[in-house]
Coordinates of N, CA and C and ligand atoms in Angstrom, one line a residue:
M15 N 37.1 -75.0 -29.8 CA 38.5 -75.1 -28.9 C 39.1 -76.5 -28.9
E16 N 40.5 -76.7 -29.4 CA 40.9 -78.4 -28.7 C 41.3 -78.0 -27.3
V17 N 41.0 -78.8 -26.5 CA 41.6 -78.8 -25.2 C 42.1 -80.2 -24.6
N18 N 43.2 -80.2 -23.8 CA 43.3 -81.7 -23.4 C 43.4 -81.8 -22.1
T19 N 43.4 -81.0 -21.5 CA 43.1 -81.0 -19.8 C 42.1 -79.4 -19.7
F20 N 41.1 -80.3 -18.4 CA 40.1 -79.9 -17.9 C 40.7 -79.9 -16.5
K21 N 41.0 -78.9 -16.2 CA 41.5 -78.9 -14.5 C 40.7 -78.4 -13.3
G22 N 39.9 -76.9 -14.4 CA 39.2 -76.3 -13.5 C 38.2 -75.6 -13.7
C23 N 37.3 -74.6 -12.9 CA 36.2 -74.0 -13.5 C 36.7 -72.7 -12.3
I24 N 36.1 -71.5 -13.6 CA 36.4 -70.2 -12.5 C 35.2 -69.8 -12.9
F25 N 34.0 -69.7 -11.6 CA 32.5 -69.3 -11.2 C 32.4 -67.3 -11.5
D26 N 31.4 -67.4 -12.1 CA 30.7 -65.6 -12.0 C 30.5 -65.9 -11.1
L27 N 29.9 -64.6 -9.6 CA 29.1 -65.2 -8.6 C 27.7 -64.7 -9.0
D28 N 27.4 -63.2 -9.7 CA 25.9 -62.7 -9.7 C 25.5 -63.3 -10.5
G29 N 24.1 -63.7 -10.4 CA 23.8 -64.8 -11.7 C 23.8 -66.1 -11.9
V30 N 25.3 -66.6 -11.3 CA 25.8 -67.7 -12.1 C 25.3 -68.8 -10.7
I31 N 25.8 -68.5 -9.3 CA 26.1 -69.1 -7.8 C 24.9 -68.8 -7.0
V32 N 24.3 -67.1 -6.8 CA 23.8 -66.2 -6.4 C 22.9 -65.6 -6.7
D33 N 21.6 -66.1 -6.0 CA 20.5 -64.7 -7.2 C 20.2 -63.6 -6.0
T34 N 21.7 -62.7 -7.0 CA 21.6 -61.3 -6.1 C 21.6 -60.3 -8.0
A35 N 21.5 -60.9 -9.3 CA 22.0 -60.3 -10.1 C 21.0 -59.3 -10.0
H36 N 19.6 -60.0 -9.4 CA 18.4 -58.9 -9.9 C 18.6 -58.1 -8.8
F37 N 19.0 -58.0 -7.2 CA 19.4 -57.0 -7.0 C 20.1 -55.6 -7.3
H38 N 21.1 -56.5 -8.1 CA 21.7 -55.2 -8.8 C 21.2 -54.3 -9.3
Y39 N 20.4 -54.6 -10.5 CA 19.5 -54.7 -10.8 C 18.6 -53.2 -10.0
L40 N 17.9 -54.4 -9.1 CA 16.9 -53.2 -8.5 C 17.4 -51.7 -7.7
A41 N 18.8 -51.5 -7.2 CA 19.1 -50.7 -7.1 C 19.9 -49.8 -7.4
W42 N 20.3 -50.6 -9.3 CA 20.3 -49.5 -9.7 C 19.2 -48.5 -10.1
K43 N 17.8 -49.6 -10.6 CA 16.3 -48.8 -10.9 C 16.5 -48.0 -10.0
K44 N 16.4 -48.1 -7.7 CA 16.3 -47.1 -7.6 C 16.8 -45.9 -7.3
L45 N 18.1 -46.2 -8.2 CA 19.2 -44.8 -7.8 C 18.1 -44.2 -9.3
A46 N 18.1 -44.9 -10.3 CA 17.7 -44.1 -11.4 C 16.4 -43.7 -11.0
N47 N 15.4 -43.8 -10.5 CA 14.2 -43.3 -10.0 C 14.4 -42.3 -9.2
Q48 N 15.2 -42.0 -8.2 CA 15.6 -41.2 -7.1 C 16.3 -39.8 -8.2
L49 N 17.2 -40.1 -9.1 CA 17.6 -39.1 -10.2 C 16.6 -38.8 -11.3
G50 N 15.2 -39.2 -11.5 CA 14.4 -38.5 -12.2 C 14.2 -39.4 -13.0
F51 N 14.6 -40.7 -13.6 CA 14.4 -41.2 -14.3 C 14.4 -42.5 -14.3
D52 N 13.3 -43.9 -15.1 CA 13.3 -45.0 -15.3 C 14.1 -46.1 -16.1
F53 N 14.4 -47.3 -15.5 CA 15.7 -48.2 -15.5 C 15.0 -49.4 -16.0
N54 N 15.0 -50.1 -17.5 CA 14.0 -51.5 -17.3 C 15.1 -52.9 -17.2
E55 N 14.4 -53.6 -17.5 CA 15.4 -54.9 -17.3 C 16.0 -55.2 -18.2
S56 N 15.8 -54.8 -19.1 CA 16.2 -55.3 -21.0 C 17.5 -54.3 -20.9
Q57 N 17.1 -52.9 -20.2 CA 18.9 -51.8 -20.5 C 19.5 -52.5 -19.4
N58 N 18.8 -52.8 -18.5 CA 19.9 -53.9 -17.3 C 21.1 -54.8 -17.8
E59 N 20.8 -55.5 -19.0 CA 21.1 -56.5 -19.4 C 22.6 -56.8 -19.7
A60 N 22.9 -55.1 -20.1 CA 23.8 -54.5 -20.7 C 24.9 -53.7 -19.6
L61 N 24.9 -54.6 -18.3 CA 25.3 -53.8 -17.2 C 25.7 -55.0 -16.4
K62 N 25.3 -56.5 -16.9 CA 25.6 -57.4 -16.3 C 27.0 -58.1 -16.1
G63 N 27.7 -58.2 -15.5 CA 28.7 -58.1 -15.2 C 29.8 -57.3 -15.3
V64 N 29.6 -55.8 -14.9 CA 30.1 -54.9 -15.5 C 30.6 -54.3 -14.0
S65 N 31.6 -53.6 -13.8 CA 32.0 -52.5 -12.4 C 31.1 -51.4 -12.1
R66 N 30.8 -51.4 -10.5 CA 29.9 -50.4 -10.5 C 30.1 -49.2 -11.1
K67 N 31.5 -48.6 -11.1 CA 31.7 -47.4 -11.7 C 31.2 -47.0 -13.2
E68 N 31.4 -47.9 -14.2 CA 31.5 -48.5 -15.8 C 29.5 -48.0 -15.7
S69 N 29.3 -49.0 -14.7 CA 27.6 -49.3 -14.7 C 26.9 -48.0 -14.4
L70 N 27.8 -47.3 -13.3 CA 26.9 -46.3 -13.4 C 26.9 -44.7 -14.5
E71 N 28.4 -45.2 -15.3 CA 28.7 -44.0 -16.4 C 27.3 -44.3 -17.7
Y72 N 27.1 -45.7 -17.8 CA 26.3 -46.2 -18.3 C 24.5 -45.7 -18.1
L73 N 24.5 -45.7 -17.1 CA 23.3 -45.7 -16.4 C 22.6 -43.9 -16.7
L74 N 23.7 -43.3 -16.3 CA 24.1 -41.7 -16.4 C 23.4 -41.1 -18.2
Q75 N 24.1 -42.3 -18.7 CA 23.8 -41.7 -20.2 C 22.6 -42.2 -20.4
L76 N 22.1 -43.4 -19.6 CA 20.9 -43.1 -20.8 C 19.8 -42.3 -20.1
G77 N 20.0 -41.9 -18.7 CA 19.1 -40.8 -17.9 C 19.6 -39.4 -18.8
G78 N 20.7 -39.5 -19.6 CA 21.0 -38.4 -20.2 C 21.3 -37.3 -18.9
R79 N 22.3 -37.7 -17.5 CA 22.6 -36.6 -16.8 C 24.1 -36.9 -16.8
Q80 N 24.0 -35.7 -16.6 CA 25.6 -35.5 -16.0 C 26.0 -34.6 -14.4
F81 N 26.9 -35.7 -13.9 CA 27.6 -35.2 -12.9 C 29.3 -35.1 -12.6
S82 N 29.8 -34.1 -11.7 CA 31.3 -34.4 -11.4 C 31.8 -35.9 -11.0
E83 N 33.0 -36.0 -11.1 CA 33.7 -37.3 -10.6 C 33.2 -37.2 -8.7
E84 N 33.2 -36.7 -7.9 CA 33.1 -37.0 -6.8 C 31.7 -36.9 -6.6
E85 N 30.8 -35.9 -7.5 CA 29.0 -36.8 -7.1 C 29.0 -38.2 -7.4
K86 N 29.4 -38.6 -8.8 CA 29.3 -39.8 -9.2 C 29.9 -40.4 -8.3
M87 N 30.4 -40.6 -7.5 CA 31.5 -41.7 -6.2 C 30.7 -41.6 -5.8
T88 N 29.8 -40.0 -4.6 CA 28.6 -40.0 -4.2 C 27.3 -41.5 -4.4
L89 N 27.2 -41.1 -6.3 CA 25.8 -42.3 -6.1 C 26.3 -43.9 -6.6
A90 N 27.3 -43.6 -7.0 CA 27.9 -45.2 -7.3 C 27.8 -45.6 -5.5
A91 N 27.8 -44.7 -4.2 CA 28.3 -44.8 -3.1 C 26.7 -45.5 -2.6
R92 N 26.0 -44.4 -2.8 CA 24.6 -44.8 -2.8 C 23.7 -45.9 -3.6
K93 N 24.2 -45.9 -4.6 CA 23.5 -47.7 -5.5 C 24.1 -48.6 -4.8
N94 N 25.4 -48.6 -4.2 CA 25.7 -49.8 -3.5 C 25.4 -49.8 -1.8
D95 N 25.2 -48.7 -1.2 CA 24.0 -48.8 0.1 C 22.6 -49.4 0.0
H96 N 21.7 -49.3 -1.3 CA 20.7 -49.6 -1.7 C 21.3 -50.8 -1.7
Y97 N 22.3 -52.0 -2.6 CA 22.4 -53.2 -2.9 C 22.5 -53.9 -1.5
V98 N 23.4 -53.1 -0.7 CA 23.8 -54.1 0.7 C 22.6 -54.0 1.6
E99 N 21.9 -53.4 1.6 CA 20.4 -53.1 2.6 C 19.8 -54.3 1.5
M100 N 19.8 -54.7 0.4 CA 19.0 -54.9 -0.2 C 18.9 -57.0 0.2
I101 N 20.5 -57.1 0.2 CA 21.2 -58.6 0.2 C 21.9 -59.0 1.7
S102 N 20.6 -57.7 2.8 CA 21.5 -57.5 4.1 C 21.2 -59.5 4.6
N103 N 19.8 -60.0 4.1 CA 19.5 -60.8 5.0 C 19.6 -62.0 4.1
L104 N 20.9 -62.0 3.1 CA 20.6 -63.5 2.9 C 21.5 -64.6 3.3
D105 N 21.2 -65.5 3.2 CA 21.5 -66.9 3.7 C 21.9 -67.7 2.6
E106 N 21.6 -69.6 2.2 CA 21.9 -70.2 1.8 C 21.5 -70.1 0.9
S107 N 19.8 -69.9 1.1 CA 18.6 -70.3 0.0 C 18.6 -68.9 -1.1
A108 N 19.2 -68.3 -1.0 CA 19.6 -67.5 -2.3 C 21.0 -68.1 -3.0
L109 N 21.0 -69.4 -2.5 CA 21.8 -69.6 -4.0 C 20.8 -70.5 -5.7
L110 N 21.4 -70.2 -6.4 CA 20.9 -70.7 -7.3 C 20.9 -72.1 -7.5
P111 N 19.9 -72.9 -8.6 CA 19.8 -74.5 -7.8 C 20.6 -75.0 -8.7
G112 N 21.5 -75.9 -8.0 CA 22.2 -76.4 -8.8 C 23.7 -76.0 -8.3
A113 N 24.0 -75.0 -7.8 CA 25.3 -74.2 -7.7 C 26.5 -75.1 -6.8
K114 N 26.0 -75.4 -5.6 CA 26.2 -76.1 -4.3 C 26.8 -77.1 -4.7
K115 N 25.7 -78.4 -5.3 CA 25.5 -79.6 -6.1 C 26.9 -79.4 -6.8
L116 N 27.0 -78.6 -7.7 CA 28.2 -78.9 -8.7 C 29.5 -78.5 -8.3
L117 N 29.9 -77.3 -6.9 CA 31.1 -76.9 -5.9 C 31.3 -77.5 -5.7
L118 N 30.5 -78.8 -4.6 CA 30.7 -80.2 -4.0 C 31.6 -81.1 -4.9
E119 N 30.3 -81.6 -6.1 CA 31.4 -82.2 -7.2 C 32.7 -82.1 -7.5
L120 N 33.0 -80.8 -7.6 CA 34.1 -80.8 -8.6 C 34.9 -80.6 -7.5
K121 N 35.1 -79.9 -6.6 CA 35.6 -80.1 -5.5 C 36.5 -81.6 -4.8
S122 N 35.7 -82.0 -4.7 CA 35.4 -83.9 -4.6 C 36.2 -84.5 -5.3
A123 N 36.2 -84.1 -6.9 CA 36.8 -84.7 -7.9 C 37.9 -84.0 -7.7
G124 N 38.8 -83.0 -7.7 CA 39.7 -83.0 -7.4 C 40.2 -81.3 -8.5
Y125 N 38.9 -81.2 -8.7 CA 38.9 -79.8 -10.1 C 39.3 -78.8 -8.6
K126 N 39.9 -78.0 -9.4 CA 40.1 -76.5 -9.0 C 39.2 -75.6 -8.8
I127 N 38.3 -74.6 -8.1 CA 37.3 -73.7 -7.9 C 37.6 -71.9 -7.7
A128 N 37.6 -71.5 -8.7 CA 38.1 -70.1 -8.7 C 36.8 -68.9 -8.5
L129 N 37.0 -67.7 -8.0 CA 35.4 -67.9 -8.2 C 36.1 -65.9 -9.1
G130 N 35.6 -65.3 -10.3 CA 35.5 -64.2 -11.5 C 34.4 -63.6 -11.2
S131 N 34.7 -62.8 -10.5 CA 33.4 -61.7 -9.8 C 33.6 -60.7 -10.7
A132 N 33.1 -59.3 -10.9 CA 33.5 -58.0 -10.8 C 33.1 -57.1 -9.8
S133 N 32.6 -57.9 -9.0 CA 32.0 -57.7 -7.5 C 32.4 -57.1 -6.4
K134 N 32.7 -55.9 -6.0 CA 33.5 -55.6 -4.7 C 32.5 -56.3 -3.2
N135 N 31.4 -57.0 -3.8 CA 30.8 -57.7 -2.4 C 31.2 -59.1 -2.3
A136 N 31.6 -59.5 -3.3 CA 31.8 -60.6 -3.9 C 32.1 -61.6 -2.2
R137 N 33.1 -61.4 -1.7 CA 33.5 -62.0 -0.2 C 32.5 -62.0 0.7
P138 N 32.3 -61.0 1.3 CA 30.9 -61.3 2.4 C 29.6 -61.6 1.3
V139 N 29.4 -62.2 0.1 CA 28.0 -63.0 -0.3 C 28.3 -64.3 -0.4
L140 N 29.5 -64.4 -0.2 CA 30.4 -65.8 0.0 C 30.0 -66.1 1.2
E141 N 30.7 -65.5 2.0 CA 30.4 -65.5 3.6 C 29.4 -66.1 3.7
S142 N 28.0 -64.9 3.5 CA 27.0 -64.9 4.3 C 26.2 -66.3 3.4
T143 N 26.0 -66.9 2.1 CA 25.8 -68.0 1.4 C 26.3 -69.5 2.3
G144 N 27.1 -69.1 2.8 CA 28.6 -70.5 3.5 C 29.6 -71.5 2.5
I145 N 29.4 -70.6 1.6 CA 30.5 -71.5 0.4 C 31.6 -70.6 0.3
L146 N 32.2 -69.9 1.1 CA 33.3 -69.4 0.6 C 34.4 -70.4 1.1
P147 N 34.5 -71.2 1.7 CA 35.5 -72.2 2.0 C 36.0 -73.4 1.0
L148 N 34.5 -73.7 -0.1 CA 34.6 -74.2 -1.4 C 35.6 -73.7 -2.7
F149 N 36.4 -72.4 -2.4 CA 36.9 -71.8 -3.5 C 38.8 -71.8 -3.1
D150 N 39.1 -71.9 -4.2 CA 40.6 -72.2 -3.9 C 41.0 -70.8 -3.5
F151 N 40.1 -69.8 -5.1 CA 40.8 -68.2 -5.2 C 39.3 -67.5 -5.4
I152 N 40.1 -66.2 -4.6 CA 38.7 -65.7 -5.4 C 39.4 -63.9 -6.1
A153 N 39.3 -64.0 -7.4 CA 39.1 -62.7 -8.2 C 38.2 -62.0 -7.9
D154 N 38.0 -60.8 -7.8 CA 36.6 -60.2 -7.6 C 36.6 -58.6 -7.9
G155 N 36.1 -57.5 -7.8 CA 35.9 -56.7 -8.2 C 37.4 -55.3 -7.1
N156 N 38.1 -55.9 -6.4 CA 38.9 -55.6 -5.4 C 39.9 -55.8 -6.0
S157 N 40.8 -57.2 -7.2 CA 41.5 -57.5 -7.6 C 41.7 -56.9 -9.1
T158 N 40.6 -55.8 -9.6 CA 40.9 -55.9 -10.7 C 41.0 -54.0 -11.4
S159 N 41.6 -54.1 -12.2 CA 41.6 -52.3 -13.1 C 40.5 -52.6 -14.7
K160 N 40.3 -53.3 -14.5 CA 39.2 -53.6 -16.1 C 38.2 -54.2 -16.0
S161 N 37.1 -53.6 -16.8 CA 35.8 -54.2 -16.1 C 35.8 -55.7 -17.7
K162 N 34.7 -56.3 -17.4 CA 34.4 -57.2 -18.2 C 33.8 -56.5 -19.2
P163 N 34.4 -56.8 -20.7 CA 34.0 -57.6 -21.2 C 36.2 -57.9 -21.4
D164 N 36.5 -57.3 -20.4 CA 38.3 -57.2 -20.6 C 38.6 -58.5 -20.2
P165 N 39.2 -59.5 -20.3 CA 39.5 -60.8 -19.3 C 40.1 -60.9 -18.4
E166 N 40.8 -60.0 -17.5 CA 41.9 -59.6 -16.5 C 40.8 -60.2 -15.8
V167 N 39.8 -60.1 -14.5 CA 39.8 -60.9 -13.5 C 39.5 -62.4 -14.3
F168 N 39.6 -63.0 -14.9 CA 39.8 -64.8 -15.2 C 41.1 -65.1 -15.5
L169 N 41.9 -64.0 -16.0 CA 43.2 -64.1 -16.1 C 43.7 -64.2 -14.4
I170 N 43.4 -63.2 -13.6 CA 44.1 -63.4 -12.5 C 43.6 -64.8 -11.9
A171 N 42.2 -65.4 -11.9 CA 41.5 -66.0 -11.2 C 42.3 -67.7 -11.7
A172 N 42.6 -67.6 -12.8 CA 43.1 -69.0 -13.5 C 44.6 -68.7 -13.1
T173 N 45.4 -67.2 -12.7 CA 46.7 -68.0 -11.8 C 47.0 -68.0 -10.9
G174 N 45.8 -67.5 -9.8 CA 45.3 -67.7 -8.4 C 45.2 -69.0 -8.6
I175 N 44.7 -69.8 -9.4 CA 44.8 -71.6 -9.7 C 45.5 -72.0 -9.8
Q176 N 46.9 -71.7 -10.2 CA 47.8 -72.0 -11.3 C 47.3 -72.9 -12.3
L177 N 46.4 -72.6 -13.1 CA 45.6 -73.1 -14.4 C 46.4 -72.3 -15.4
L178 N 46.5 -73.0 -16.5 CA 46.4 -72.2 -18.2 C 44.5 -71.9 -18.0
P179 N 44.5 -70.5 -19.2 CA 43.1 -70.3 -19.7 C 42.2 -71.6 -20.1
S180 N 43.5 -72.3 -21.1 CA 42.6 -73.8 -21.8 C 42.3 -74.6 -21.2
E181 N 42.6 -74.8 -19.4 CA 42.0 -75.9 -18.8 C 40.9 -75.1 -17.8
C182 N 40.3 -73.9 -18.4 CA 39.8 -73.8 -17.1 C 38.3 -74.0 -17.9
I183 N 37.0 -74.0 -16.9 CA 35.6 -74.0 -17.8 C 35.3 -72.3 -17.2
V184 N 34.7 -71.6 -17.7 CA 34.1 -70.2 -17.2 C 32.7 -70.3 -16.7
L185 N 32.1 -70.1 -15.7 CA 30.6 -70.3 -15.9 C 30.1 -68.7 -16.0
E186 N 29.4 -68.0 -16.5 CA 28.8 -66.5 -16.8 C 27.5 -66.5 -17.2
D187 N 26.7 -65.8 -16.5 CA 25.5 -65.0 -17.4 C 25.4 -64.2 -17.9
A188 N 26.5 -63.6 -18.0 CA 26.9 -62.3 -18.4 C 27.2 -62.1 -20.0
Q189 N 26.9 -61.8 -21.1 CA 27.5 -61.8 -21.9 C 28.4 -61.0 -22.2
K190 N 28.7 -60.0 -21.6 CA 30.3 -59.8 -21.5 C 31.2 -60.1 -20.6
G191 N 30.5 -60.9 -19.7 CA 31.6 -61.7 -19.4 C 31.6 -63.7 -20.2
I192 N 30.6 -63.7 -20.8 CA 31.3 -64.6 -22.3 C 32.2 -64.1 -23.0
E193 N 32.4 -62.9 -23.5 CA 33.4 -61.8 -23.9 C 34.4 -61.6 -23.4
A194 N 34.4 -62.0 -22.6 CA 35.8 -61.8 -21.8 C 36.4 -63.2 -21.6
A195 N 35.6 -63.8 -21.2 CA 36.0 -65.6 -21.5 C 37.2 -66.1 -22.5
I196 N 35.9 -65.4 -23.6 CA 36.6 -65.7 -25.0 C 38.0 -64.9 -25.2
K197 N 38.1 -63.9 -24.9 CA 39.3 -62.6 -25.2 C 40.2 -62.9 -24.2
G198 N 40.3 -64.2 -23.1 CA 40.8 -64.9 -22.1 C 41.4 -66.2 -22.6
G199 N 41.0 -67.2 -23.6 CA 41.3 -68.2 -24.4 C 40.6 -69.3 -23.5
F200 N 39.3 -68.9 -22.7 CA 38.8 -70.1 -21.9 C 38.1 -70.9 -22.8
L201 N 37.8 -71.9 -22.0 CA 35.9 -72.4 -22.5 C 35.1 -71.5 -22.0
S202 N 33.6 -71.5 -22.6 CA 32.7 -70.9 -21.6 C 32.1 -71.5 -21.7
L203 N 30.7 -71.4 -20.4 CA 29.5 -72.0 -20.2 C 28.5 -71.0 -19.8
G204 N 27.5 -70.9 -20.9 CA 26.5 -69.8 -20.8 C 25.7 -70.5 -19.3
V205 N 25.1 -69.3 -18.7 CA 24.2 -69.8 -17.7 C 23.0 -68.9 -17.8
G206 N 21.8 -69.1 -18.9 CA 20.9 -68.3 -18.5 C 20.0 -68.4 -20.0
E207 N 19.5 -67.5 -20.7 CA 19.0 -67.8 -21.9 C 19.6 -67.9 -23.1
K208 N 19.5 -68.3 -23.9 CA 21.0 -68.7 -25.3 C 20.7 -67.6 -26.1
N209 N 19.8 -67.4 -26.4 CA 19.8 -65.9 -27.3 C 20.8 -64.6 -26.7
A210 N 20.7 -64.5 -24.9 CA 21.9 -64.1 -24.8 C 23.0 -63.9 -24.7
L211 N 23.1 -65.2 -25.1 CA 24.6 -65.8 -24.6 C 25.1 -66.1 -25.6
E212 N 25.0 -66.5 -26.7 CA 25.3 -67.3 -28.0 C 26.3 -67.4 -28.5
Q213 N 27.3 -66.5 -27.8 CA 29.0 -67.1 -28.3 C 29.5 -67.6 -27.1
A214 N 29.1 -68.4 -26.2 CA 29.6 -68.8 -25.3 C 29.6 -70.4 -26.1
D215 N 30.9 -71.2 -26.0 CA 30.3 -72.7 -26.3 C 29.2 -73.6 -26.5
H216 N 29.1 -73.4 -24.5 CA 27.4 -74.0 -24.5 C 26.8 -73.1 -23.9
V217 N 25.6 -73.2 -23.7 CA 24.5 -72.4 -22.7 C 23.8 -74.1 -21.9
V218 N 23.3 -73.8 -20.6 CA 22.3 -74.1 -20.2 C 21.6 -73.1 -19.3
S219 N 20.3 -73.7 -19.3 CA 19.2 -72.5 -18.9 C 19.7 -72.4 -17.0
S220 N 20.1 -73.2 -16.2 CA 20.6 -73.0 -14.7 C 22.0 -74.0 -14.9
L221 N 22.2 -73.6 -13.6 CA 23.0 -75.3 -13.0 C 22.4 -76.5 -13.0
E222 N 21.2 -76.3 -12.5 CA 20.2 -77.3 -11.8 C 20.6 -79.0 -12.1
N223 N 20.7 -79.4 -13.6 CA 21.1 -80.3 -13.4 C 22.6 -80.3 -14.5
V224 N 23.7 -79.7 -14.1 CA 24.8 -79.6 -14.8 C 25.7 -80.5 -13.7
D225 N 26.5 -81.6 -14.4 CA 27.4 -81.7 -13.0 C 28.7 -82.3 -14.2
L226 N 29.4 -83.2 -13.0 CA 30.9 -83.2 -13.6 C 30.8 -83.5 -15.2
K227 N 30.4 -85.0 -15.3 CA 30.1 -85.9 -16.2 C 29.3 -85.2 -17.9
T228 N 28.6 -83.7 -17.1 CA 27.7 -82.7 -18.2 C 29.0 -82.6 -18.6
L229 N 29.7 -81.9 -17.9 CA 31.0 -80.5 -18.3 C 32.1 -81.7 -19.1
Q230 N 32.1 -83.2 -19.0 CA 33.4 -83.7 -19.3 C 31.9 -84.0 -21.0
H231 N 30.8 -84.4 -21.1 CA 30.3 -85.3 -21.8 C 30.1 -83.2 -23.3
L232 N 30.2 -82.0 -22.7 CA 29.9 -81.4 -23.5 C 30.7 -81.0 -24.2
Y233 N 32.3 -80.8 -22.9 CA 33.1 -80.0 -23.6 C 34.3 -81.3 -24.3
N234 N 33.6 -82.9 -24.8 CA 34.9 -84.1 -25.1 C 36.0 -84.6 -24.2
F235 N 35.7 -83.9 -23.0 CA 36.6 -84.3 -22.0 C 36.7 -85.9 -21.6
P236 N 38.0 -86.2 -21.5 CA 38.4 -87.8 -21.1 C 37.5 -87.8 -19.6
I237 N 36.6 -88.8 -19.7 CA 35.9 -89.1 -18.2 C 37.0 -89.8 -17.1
T238 N 37.6 -88.5 -16.6 CA 38.7 -89.0 -15.3 C 38.6 -87.9 -14.1
S239 N 38.9 -88.0 -12.9 CA 38.5 -87.3 -12.1 C 39.9 -86.8 -12.0
T240 N 40.6 -85.6 -11.5 CA 42.0 -85.1 -11.6 C 42.9 -85.9 -10.6
I241 N 42.0 -86.5 -9.6 CA 42.3 -86.8 -8.3 C 43.2 -88.6 -8.4
S242 N 44.9 -88.8 -8.5 CA 45.4 -89.6 -9.1 C 45.6 -91.0 -8.1
Ligands
BG6_312 C1 28.7 -58.1 -11.2 C2 27.2 -57.3 -11.3 O1 28.5 -59.2 -10.5 O2 28.9 -57.2 -10.4 C3 27.7 -55.9 -12.0 O3 26.7 -58.5 -12.6 C4 27.4 -55.0 -11.0 O4 25.5 -56.0 -11.8 C5 29.3 -55.7 -10.9 O5 27.6 -53.5 -10.8 C6 29.7 -54.7 -9.8 O6 29.0 -55.1 -8.9 P1 29.6 -54.3 -7.3 O7 29.0 -55.3 -5.8 O8 30.9 -54.0 -6.7 O9 28.9 -53.1 -7.1
MG313 MG1 27.0 -62.4 -13.4

């Protein structure tokens, strides 16, 4: 994709900035086990980036279980209780390697930073890990009606930081998140395993060695700061 300017980044949360993706998995597994079936990590790949409601539908389909809408609301709330309990002691140590350093570097160079997460727990997670003030705008599960791979959350985020999709890099650990970024016309950086994220423009195994220079180099942006 031809891009003239790079002005901001939209970060997914779970699995990109904070080590919480595993807790989502464990909470779904606990619910599945309570319902009498098992759920493994490879099945969980399809749930990454997906809203709580849609994840539950997928899980129940896997387990071959059917419930009324009211029961499903109770089950989704139960999964969330498991998840919230698992992250109750979250602090800065849950930040994934390199994430805070990159956020700080982007911020001080004048780049806009938004969150584009499916999670309704995004704000408390950013608060408890101490990085909420680094964000110019939060788009999360409370601001969206469509789950990734729909690009809605990233489009809301881009509007929130007053940038065009082509001016933003979306950083994502979920295949459905990369799909959403592509559909929305964003640049994409996959964070995780290359074979799970092969549609992304570029993939890194973690943010540990990613800095502004790396981004400018990967996407052929001119080496400049946005601060004039
Ligand atoms: C995404 C996670 O960030 O948020 C999914 O990748 C999760 O695993 C989704 O289901 C919704 O999260 P929550 O906190 O609203 O249940
Ligand atoms: Mg994620």
